[in-house]
């Protein structure tokens, strides 16, 4: 814990959260609830002491959580080095939770963790209950502070000299020396706003180039395209400009391609992260890890220079974990992606021409089209969305993690039209030679494509389509399909 804390502090983290084993969701497996993790006291003490030894403690705020229930818990956390404190279990109990641990089953008897309208009628919680509880926490903490002669919470931070072992036989057998060590008696160590890490955001490409060139167009909501050069130290390119779009116009008020930034060079970490609808980033070159992380409606296009001397479909052009946690938008990659492509994708459409290991891991929605080979453990934990994979070598079945998904042929008309439409967009956006070859003889390629779809998602999807044919809206059909399949299960 100390090593990780020191590392992320050096990298510019502003808050470090130490989360203990004793809290957590009631949806977790029993084996995890009862057998995984350690007390927050151990991790908190180690992180706090290591940061002090490395001269980094003043740069960060340390937060802790994990079933803090009383003012005394907050006191101990502060004395061990925490400045902020998280509460979840106790506030849930004040709202009526009886800890049935069925949060994932939609059967919460108190109407808290459920979408079932009948169960939700049982909910009796009020915001005032949590306010009242937090007043009790604060009052108990103030009483302890008064006994210790401490005036502010900041003065408590790191004061391990105010802690001692209980004089009982059980405590005598435990060595607390490492937990209670590490600070000077009577001296506290905590975050100093004057020592905050400077990210120098004003020097980023977004601020120095993109905002200047597109600022007037953004203000007037007019369409514009610019050209820039990028290098691999330009991290999270487009994210700040995308945030400004969202700040001014909301999530999806702009049309696609309202603002296009044509980049040439090597994209740095998190190129195009979180960009919203209306912003398109086109990159001629290659890109690093986390390409399109959290994509939120925007469009990303990546392809090699037209005069490159290699076949794009045979070369890696983007790093690992592309499209991590994407929620919407489109990404077209003319080349092979690294490992964990589209992990946790929940709504974006993404195309590439080959992936490494663990592709589409934990995917919950959206579409992924792989026009080439995949690595091992494809679709592990995938619970939603669809992946279309060109399985020319007929070995996808051996690489597939089949615990939650099935492998099917692309035979339904809807699937064929959807697949063809996505490949057409990919070819138009990137000029992909492979996509053009597939489209030129699409009917003969269709049998080589495989559809990977989660079992439960397939049931929901078929029910939704049937309900939509009866006249329901998409949202109504999804809600109704959920309850229909729940009853059947």
Coordinates of C-alpha atoms in Angstrom, one line a residue:
X1 CA 0.0 0.0 0.0
X2 CA 2.8 2.4 0.8
X3 CA 4.6 1.8 -2.5
X4 CA 1.4 2.4 -4.5
X5 CA 0.6 5.5 -2.4
X6 CA 4.0 7.0 -3.0
X7 CA 3.9 6.2 -6.7
X8 CA 0.5 7.8 -7.4
X9 CA 1.4 10.8 -5.3
X10 CA 4.5 11.3 -7.5
X11 CA 2.3 10.9 -10.5
X12 CA 0.0 13.7 -9.4
X13 CA -2.8 12.0 -7.5
X14 CA -4.7 14.5 -5.4
X15 CA -6.7 12.0 -3.3
X16 CA -5.7 8.5 -2.1
X17 CA -8.5 6.3 -0.9
X18 CA -7.7 3.5 1.5
X19 CA -10.8 1.2 1.5
X20 CA -11.1 -1.6 4.1
X21 CA -12.5 -5.1 3.6
X22 CA -15.4 -4.7 6.0
X23 CA -17.6 -2.4 3.8
X24 CA -18.7 -3.0 0.3
X25 CA -21.7 -4.0 -1.7
X26 CA -24.1 -6.7 -0.7
X27 CA -24.0 -7.9 -4.3
X28 CA -20.5 -9.3 -3.8
X29 CA -19.9 -13.1 -3.6
X30 CA -19.9 -14.5 -0.1
X31 CA -16.3 -15.7 -0.6
X32 CA -15.2 -12.1 -1.2
X33 CA -17.3 -10.7 1.6
X34 CA -15.9 -13.0 4.2
X35 CA -12.4 -13.9 2.9
X36 CA -11.0 -11.1 0.9
X37 CA -9.3 -7.9 2.0
X38 CA -7.7 -6.4 5.2
X39 CA -8.7 -3.7 7.7
X40 CA -8.3 -0.1 6.6
X41 CA -6.2 0.6 9.7
X42 CA -3.3 -1.4 8.2
X43 CA -3.3 0.2 4.8
X44 CA -3.9 3.7 6.1
X45 CA -1.0 3.6 8.6
X46 CA 1.4 2.2 6.0
X47 CA 0.3 4.7 3.3
X48 CA 0.5 7.7 5.6
X49 CA 3.9 6.7 7.0
X50 CA 5.4 6.0 3.6
X51 CA 4.3 9.3 2.2
X52 CA 5.9 11.1 5.1
X53 CA 9.2 9.2 4.6
X54 CA 9.2 10.2 0.9
X55 CA 8.3 13.8 1.6
X56 CA 5.0 13.4 -0.3
X57 CA 2.4 13.6 2.5
X58 CA 1.6 17.3 2.0
X59 CA 0.7 16.7 -1.7
X60 CA -2.3 14.5 -1.2
X61 CA -5.4 14.1 0.8
X62 CA -5.9 10.6 2.3
X63 CA -9.4 9.3 2.6
X64 CA -10.5 6.1 4.2
X65 CA -13.7 4.0 4.3
X66 CA -14.8 0.5 5.0
X67 CA -17.7 0.4 7.4
X68 CA -17.0 3.5 9.5
X69 CA -19.9 3.4 12.0
X70 CA -19.1 5.7 14.9
X71 CA -17.3 8.9 15.8
X72 CA -14.6 6.8 17.4
X73 CA -14.0 5.1 14.0
X74 CA -13.4 8.6 12.5
X75 CA -11.1 9.5 15.4
X76 CA -8.9 6.5 14.9
X77 CA -8.8 7.0 11.2
X78 CA -7.7 10.6 11.6
X79 CA -5.1 9.7 14.2
X80 CA -3.7 7.1 11.8
X81 CA -3.4 9.7 9.0
X82 CA -6.8 10.2 7.2
X83 CA -8.3 13.6 6.5
X84 CA -11.5 12.5 4.8
X85 CA -13.9 9.8 5.7
X86 CA -16.4 7.8 3.6
X87 CA -19.7 6.4 4.8
X88 CA -22.0 4.0 3.0
X89 CA -23.1 1.0 5.2
X90 CA -24.3 3.1 8.1
X91 CA -26.3 5.7 6.0
X92 CA -27.9 2.8 4.2
X93 CA -29.0 1.3 7.5
X94 CA -30.4 4.6 8.5
X95 CA -32.4 4.6 5.3
X96 CA -33.9 1.1 6.2
X97 CA -31.3 -1.4 4.9
X98 CA -31.5 -4.7 6.8
X99 CA -28.4 -6.1 5.0
X100 CA -30.1 -9.0 3.2
X101 CA -27.2 -9.0 0.8
X102 CA -29.4 -9.4 -2.3
X103 CA -28.5 -6.1 -3.9
X104 CA -27.9 -7.8 -7.3
X105 CA -31.1 -9.8 -7.4
X106 CA -33.7 -7.0 -7.6
X107 CA -35.4 -8.4 -4.5
X108 CA -34.4 -5.9 -1.8
X109 CA -37.2 -6.2 0.8
X110 CA -36.7 -2.6 1.9
X111 CA -37.1 -1.1 -1.6
X112 CA -33.5 0.3 -1.7
X113 CA -31.5 -1.7 -4.2
X114 CA -34.3 -2.6 -6.7
X115 CA -36.2 -1.3 -9.7
X116 CA -39.3 -3.3 -8.9
X117 CA -42.0 -0.8 -8.4
X118 CA -43.8 -3.0 -5.8
X119 CA -40.7 -3.3 -3.7
X120 CA -39.9 0.3 -4.0
X121 CA -43.2 1.2 -2.4
X122 CA -41.7 -0.2 0.9
X123 CA -38.9 2.4 1.0
X124 CA -39.3 4.6 4.0
X125 CA -35.9 6.4 4.0
X126 CA -35.6 10.2 4.3
X127 CA -32.6 12.5 3.8
X128 CA -33.2 13.8 7.3
X129 CA -32.3 10.4 8.7
X130 CA -28.8 10.6 7.3
X131 CA -28.4 14.2 8.4
X132 CA -29.3 13.1 11.9
X133 CA -26.9 10.2 11.8
X134 CA -24.0 12.4 10.7
X135 CA -24.8 14.9 13.5
X136 CA -24.4 12.0 16.0
X137 CA -21.0 11.1 14.3
X138 CA -19.8 14.7 14.5
X139 CA -21.0 15.1 18.1
X140 CA -19.2 11.9 19.3
X141 CA -16.0 13.0 17.5
X142 CA -16.2 16.4 19.2
X143 CA -16.5 14.8 22.6
X144 CA -13.4 12.7 22.0
X145 CA -11.5 15.7 20.7
X146 CA -12.5 17.7 23.8
X147 CA -11.1 15.0 26.1
X148 CA -7.9 15.0 24.1
X149 CA -7.6 18.8 24.1
X150 CA -7.7 19.0 20.2
X151 CA -9.5 21.9 18.6
X152 CA -9.7 20.9 14.9
X153 CA -9.8 17.7 12.8
X154 CA -6.6 18.7 11.0
X155 CA -4.8 18.7 14.3
X156 CA -5.8 15.0 14.8
X157 CA -4.2 13.8 11.5
X158 CA -1.3 11.5 12.1
X159 CA -1.2 11.9 15.9
X160 CA -0.5 8.2 16.6
X161 CA 1.0 9.3 19.9
X162 CA -2.5 9.7 21.2
X163 CA -3.3 6.0 20.5
X164 CA -2.3 3.1 22.8
X165 CA -3.1 -0.6 23.3
X166 CA -5.9 -1.7 25.5
X167 CA -4.5 -3.3 28.7
X168 CA -6.1 -6.7 28.0
X169 CA -4.5 -10.1 27.3
X170 CA -5.8 -10.3 23.7
X171 CA -4.2 -6.9 22.7
X172 CA -1.0 -7.8 24.4
X173 CA -0.4 -10.6 21.9
X174 CA -0.6 -8.2 18.9
X175 CA 2.3 -6.1 17.8
X176 CA 1.1 -2.6 17.0
X177 CA 4.5 -1.0 16.7
X178 CA 4.4 -0.6 12.9
X179 CA 0.9 0.8 13.0
X180 CA 1.6 3.4 15.7
X181 CA 5.0 4.4 14.5
X182 CA 6.1 7.0 12.0
X183 CA 5.3 10.4 13.3
X184 CA 6.9 12.8 15.8
X185 CA 5.1 13.1 19.1
X186 CA 2.8 16.0 19.1
X187 CA 3.2 16.8 15.4
X188 CA 0.6 16.2 12.8
X189 CA 1.1 15.7 9.0
X190 CA -1.6 16.5 6.5
X191 CA -2.3 18.0 3.1
X192 CA -1.0 21.4 2.3
X193 CA -2.8 23.3 -0.5
X194 CA 0.4 25.2 -1.2
X195 CA 2.1 22.0 -2.2
X196 CA -0.5 20.7 -4.7
X197 CA 0.9 19.1 -7.8
X198 CA 0.9 21.4 -10.8
X199 CA -0.4 19.6 -13.9
X200 CA 0.4 22.7 -16.1
X201 CA -2.9 22.3 -17.9
X202 CA -2.5 25.7 -19.4
X203 CA 0.4 24.3 -21.4
X204 CA -1.6 21.4 -23.0
X205 CA -2.4 21.2 -26.7
X206 CA -6.1 21.7 -25.8
X207 CA -5.4 25.0 -24.2
X208 CA -2.6 26.4 -26.4
X209 CA -3.9 25.3 -29.8
X210 CA -7.3 23.6 -30.0
X211 CA -9.2 26.1 -27.8
X212 CA -7.5 29.1 -29.6
X213 CA -8.3 27.7 -33.1
X214 CA -11.8 26.5 -32.3
X215 CA -12.8 29.0 -29.6
X216 CA -14.8 31.3 -31.8
X217 CA -16.5 28.5 -33.6
X218 CA -17.4 26.9 -30.2
X219 CA -18.9 30.2 -29.0
X220 CA -20.9 30.6 -32.2
X221 CA -21.8 26.9 -32.5
X222 CA -20.5 26.8 -36.0
X223 CA -18.8 23.9 -37.8
X224 CA -15.1 23.9 -38.2
X225 CA -12.1 21.7 -38.9
X226 CA -8.5 22.2 -37.9
X227 CA -5.2 20.4 -38.5
X228 CA -2.5 19.9 -35.8
X229 CA 0.6 17.9 -35.1
X230 CA 0.8 15.7 -32.0
X231 CA 3.4 13.7 -30.1
X232 CA 3.1 10.9 -27.5
X233 CA 3.6 13.2 -24.6
X234 CA 0.3 15.0 -25.5
X235 CA -1.8 13.0 -23.1
X236 CA -5.6 13.1 -22.9
X237 CA -5.7 15.2 -26.1
X238 CA -9.2 16.6 -26.8
X239 CA -10.5 15.9 -23.3
X240 CA -10.4 19.6 -22.1
X241 CA -12.0 20.8 -25.3
X242 CA -14.6 18.1 -25.0
X243 CA -15.3 19.2 -21.4
X244 CA -15.9 22.8 -22.6
X245 CA -18.4 21.5 -25.2
X246 CA -20.3 19.7 -22.5
X247 CA -20.1 22.7 -20.2
X248 CA -21.6 25.0 -22.8
X249 CA -24.1 22.7 -24.7
X250 CA -24.7 19.6 -22.7
X251 CA -24.0 15.9 -23.5
X252 CA -25.5 15.6 -27.0
X253 CA -26.7 19.0 -28.2
X254 CA -24.3 19.1 -31.2
X255 CA -24.4 17.2 -34.5
X256 CA -21.7 14.7 -35.2
X257 CA -18.5 16.2 -36.7
X258 CA -19.4 19.7 -35.7
X259 CA -15.7 20.1 -34.6
X260 CA -13.1 18.0 -36.3
X261 CA -9.4 18.0 -35.2
X262 CA -7.2 16.3 -37.7
X263 CA -4.0 15.1 -36.0
X264 CA -0.8 13.9 -37.4
X265 CA 1.8 12.0 -35.3
X266 CA 1.7 9.8 -32.3
X267 CA -1.1 10.1 -29.9
X268 CA -0.3 10.0 -26.2
X269 CA -2.0 8.2 -23.3
X270 CA -5.8 8.6 -23.2
X271 CA -6.1 10.2 -26.6
X272 CA -9.7 11.3 -27.0
X273 CA -10.7 10.3 -23.5
X274 CA -14.3 11.2 -22.6
X275 CA -14.9 13.3 -25.6
X276 CA -18.6 14.1 -26.2
X277 CA -20.9 14.1 -29.2
X278 CA -20.0 16.8 -31.8
X279 CA -16.2 16.3 -31.5
X280 CA -14.3 14.2 -33.9
X281 CA -10.6 13.4 -33.5
X282 CA -8.9 12.0 -36.6
X283 CA -5.3 10.7 -36.1
X284 CA -2.9 9.8 -38.9
X285 CA -0.2 7.8 -37.2
X286 CA -0.5 5.6 -34.1
X287 CA -1.7 6.0 -30.5
X288 CA -0.8 4.9 -27.0
X289 CA -2.8 3.1 -24.3
X290 CA -6.3 4.1 -23.2
X291 CA -7.2 5.5 -26.6
X292 CA -10.9 6.7 -26.3
X293 CA -11.2 5.9 -22.6
X294 CA -14.7 6.8 -21.4
X295 CA -15.7 7.9 -24.9
X296 CA -19.0 9.8 -24.4
X297 CA -20.5 10.3 -27.8
X298 CA -17.6 11.6 -29.8
X299 CA -15.9 10.0 -32.8
X300 CA -12.4 8.7 -33.1
X301 CA -10.7 7.7 -36.3
X302 CA -7.2 6.2 -36.4
X303 CA -5.2 5.1 -39.5
X304 CA -1.6 5.0 -40.6
X305 CA -0.2 7.4 -43.2
X306 CA -1.4 6.7 -46.7
X307 CA 2.2 6.3 -47.9
X308 CA 3.2 3.8 -45.2
X309 CA 5.0 0.8 -46.4
X310 CA 3.1 -1.8 -44.4
X311 CA -0.3 -3.4 -44.4
X312 CA -2.4 -1.8 -41.6
X313 CA -4.3 -5.0 -40.9
X314 CA -1.1 -6.8 -39.9
X315 CA 0.3 -4.2 -37.6
X316 CA -0.5 -2.9 -34.1
X317 CA -1.5 0.8 -34.3
X318 CA -3.0 1.4 -30.9
X319 CA -2.0 0.3 -27.4
X320 CA -3.7 -1.6 -24.6
X321 CA -7.2 -0.9 -23.1
X322 CA -8.6 1.1 -26.0
X323 CA -12.2 2.3 -25.4
X324 CA -12.1 1.4 -21.7
X325 CA -15.4 2.3 -20.2
X326 CA -16.8 3.9 -23.3
X327 CA -20.5 4.8 -23.0
X328 CA -21.4 6.1 -26.5
X329 CA -19.8 7.3 -29.7
X330 CA -17.8 5.6 -32.4
X331 CA -14.2 4.6 -32.9
X332 CA -12.7 3.3 -36.2
X333 CA -9.2 1.8 -36.0
X334 CA -7.4 0.8 -39.2
X335 CA -5.0 -1.7 -37.7
X336 CA -4.6 -4.0 -34.7
X337 CA -5.3 -3.0 -31.1
X338 CA -3.5 -4.2 -28.0
X339 CA -4.9 -6.1 -25.1
X340 CA -8.2 -5.5 -23.3
X341 CA -9.8 -3.8 -26.2
X342 CA -13.3 -2.4 -25.3
X343 CA -13.1 -3.5 -21.7
X344 CA -16.2 -2.3 -19.9
X345 CA -17.6 -0.7 -23.1
X346 CA -21.2 0.0 -22.3
X347 CA -22.5 1.7 -25.5
X348 CA -19.9 2.7 -28.1
X349 CA -19.5 1.2 -31.5
X350 CA -15.8 0.3 -32.1
X351 CA -14.0 -1.3 -35.0
X352 CA -10.5 -2.6 -35.3
X353 CA -8.7 -5.2 -37.4
X354 CA -7.4 -7.5 -34.7
X355 CA -7.0 -7.5 -30.9
X356 CA -4.7 -8.9 -28.2
X357 CA -5.8 -10.9 -25.2
X358 CA -8.9 -10.3 -23.1
X359 CA -10.8 -8.4 -25.8
X360 CA -14.3 -7.1 -24.9
X361 CA -13.7 -8.0 -21.2
X362 CA -16.6 -7.0 -18.9
X363 CA -18.4 -5.4 -21.9
X364 CA -22.0 -4.5 -21.0
X365 CA -23.3 -2.8 -24.2
X366 CA -22.5 -1.3 -27.5
X367 CA -20.9 -3.1 -30.5
X368 CA -17.4 -4.3 -31.3
X369 CA -16.4 -5.4 -34.7
X370 CA -13.1 -7.2 -35.0
X371 CA -12.0 -7.7 -38.6
X372 CA -9.1 -10.0 -37.8
X373 CA -7.6 -12.3 -35.2
X374 CA -8.3 -12.2 -31.4
X375 CA -6.1 -13.2 -28.5
X376 CA -7.1 -15.6 -25.7
X377 CA -9.8 -15.1 -23.1
X378 CA -12.0 -13.1 -25.5
X379 CA -15.4 -11.9 -23.9
X380 CA -14.5 -12.8 -20.3
X381 CA -17.2 -11.4 -18.1
X382 CA -19.1 -9.9 -21.0
X383 CA -22.7 -9.4 -20.0
X384 CA -24.1 -7.1 -22.7
X385 CA -23.6 -5.8 -26.2
X386 CA -22.5 -7.8 -29.3
X387 CA -19.2 -8.5 -30.8
X388 CA -18.8 -9.5 -34.4
X389 CA -15.5 -11.2 -35.2
X390 CA -14.1 -12.2 -38.5
X391 CA -13.0 -15.8 -37.8
X392 CA -11.1 -16.7 -40.9
X393 CA -8.9 -19.2 -39.2
X394 CA -11.8 -20.9 -37.4
X395 CA -10.1 -20.8 -34.0
X396 CA -12.2 -18.2 -32.2
X397 CA -14.0 -20.9 -30.3
X398 CA -10.8 -22.0 -28.6
X399 CA -9.9 -18.4 -27.6
X400 CA -13.4 -17.5 -26.3
X401 CA -14.2 -17.4 -22.6
X402 CA -17.6 -19.2 -22.9
X403 CA -18.8 -18.7 -19.3
X404 CA -21.3 -16.0 -20.1
X405 CA -21.5 -15.9 -23.9
X406 CA -22.5 -18.0 -26.9
X407 CA -20.8 -18.0 -30.3
X408 CA -23.3 -17.9 -33.2
X409 CA -23.3 -17.4 -36.9
X410 CA -24.3 -14.1 -38.3
X411 CA -27.5 -15.2 -40.0
X412 CA -30.4 -12.9 -38.9
X413 CA -31.1 -10.1 -41.4
X414 CA -30.9 -7.5 -38.7
X415 CA -27.4 -8.6 -37.7
X416 CA -26.2 -8.8 -41.3
X417 CA -27.4 -5.3 -42.1
X418 CA -26.0 -3.9 -38.8
X419 CA -22.6 -5.5 -39.4
X420 CA -22.4 -4.3 -43.0
X421 CA -23.4 -0.8 -42.0
X422 CA -20.6 -0.6 -39.4
X423 CA -18.0 -1.9 -41.8
X424 CA -19.1 0.6 -44.4
X425 CA -18.6 3.4 -41.9
X426 CA -15.2 2.0 -41.0
X427 CA -14.1 1.9 -44.7
X428 CA -15.4 5.5 -45.3
X429 CA -13.7 6.9 -42.2
X430 CA -10.3 5.2 -42.4
X431 CA -9.9 4.0 -46.0
X432 CA -9.2 0.5 -44.7
X433 CA -8.2 -1.9 -47.5
X434 CA -9.4 -4.9 -45.5
X435 CA -12.8 -3.3 -45.0
X436 CA -13.0 -2.6 -48.7
X437 CA -12.2 -6.2 -49.6
X438 CA -14.9 -7.5 -47.3
X439 CA -17.5 -5.1 -48.7
X440 CA -16.5 -6.0 -52.3
X441 CA -17.4 -9.6 -51.6
X442 CA -19.6 -9.3 -48.5
X443 CA -21.9 -12.3 -49.0
X444 CA -19.0 -14.7 -49.1
X445 CA -17.4 -13.2 -46.0
X446 CA -20.6 -13.4 -43.9
X447 CA -20.2 -17.1 -43.0
X448 CA -16.7 -16.3 -41.6
X449 CA -18.1 -13.8 -39.2
X450 CA -19.2 -15.0 -35.7
X451 CA -21.6 -13.2 -33.3
X452 CA -20.6 -13.3 -29.7
X453 CA -23.6 -12.4 -27.5
X454 CA -24.2 -12.9 -23.7
X455 CA -26.9 -15.5 -22.9
X456 CA -29.0 -13.2 -20.7
X457 CA -28.5 -10.3 -23.1
X458 CA -29.8 -12.4 -26.0
X459 CA -33.0 -13.2 -24.1
X460 CA -33.6 -9.5 -23.2
X461 CA -32.8 -8.4 -26.7
X462 CA -35.3 -10.8 -28.3
X463 CA -38.0 -9.7 -25.9
X464 CA -37.3 -6.0 -26.5
X465 CA -37.5 -6.4 -30.2
X466 CA -40.8 -8.3 -29.9
X467 CA -42.2 -5.6 -27.6
X468 CA -41.1 -2.8 -29.9
X469 CA -43.0 -4.5 -32.8
X470 CA -46.1 -4.2 -30.6
X471 CA -45.7 -0.4 -30.5
X472 CA -43.7 0.2 -27.3
X473 CA -40.9 2.7 -27.2
X474 CA -37.3 1.5 -26.8
X475 CA -37.2 2.5 -23.1
X476 CA -40.6 1.0 -22.3
X477 CA -39.6 -2.2 -24.0
X478 CA -36.4 -2.5 -22.1
X479 CA -38.1 -2.0 -18.7
X480 CA -40.9 -4.4 -19.5
X481 CA -38.4 -7.0 -20.9
X482 CA -36.4 -6.9 -17.7
X483 CA -39.4 -7.8 -15.6
X484 CA -40.6 -10.5 -18.0
X485 CA -37.3 -12.2 -18.0
X486 CA -37.0 -11.8 -14.2
X487 CA -40.3 -13.6 -13.7
X488 CA -39.3 -16.4 -16.1
X489 CA -35.9 -16.8 -14.2

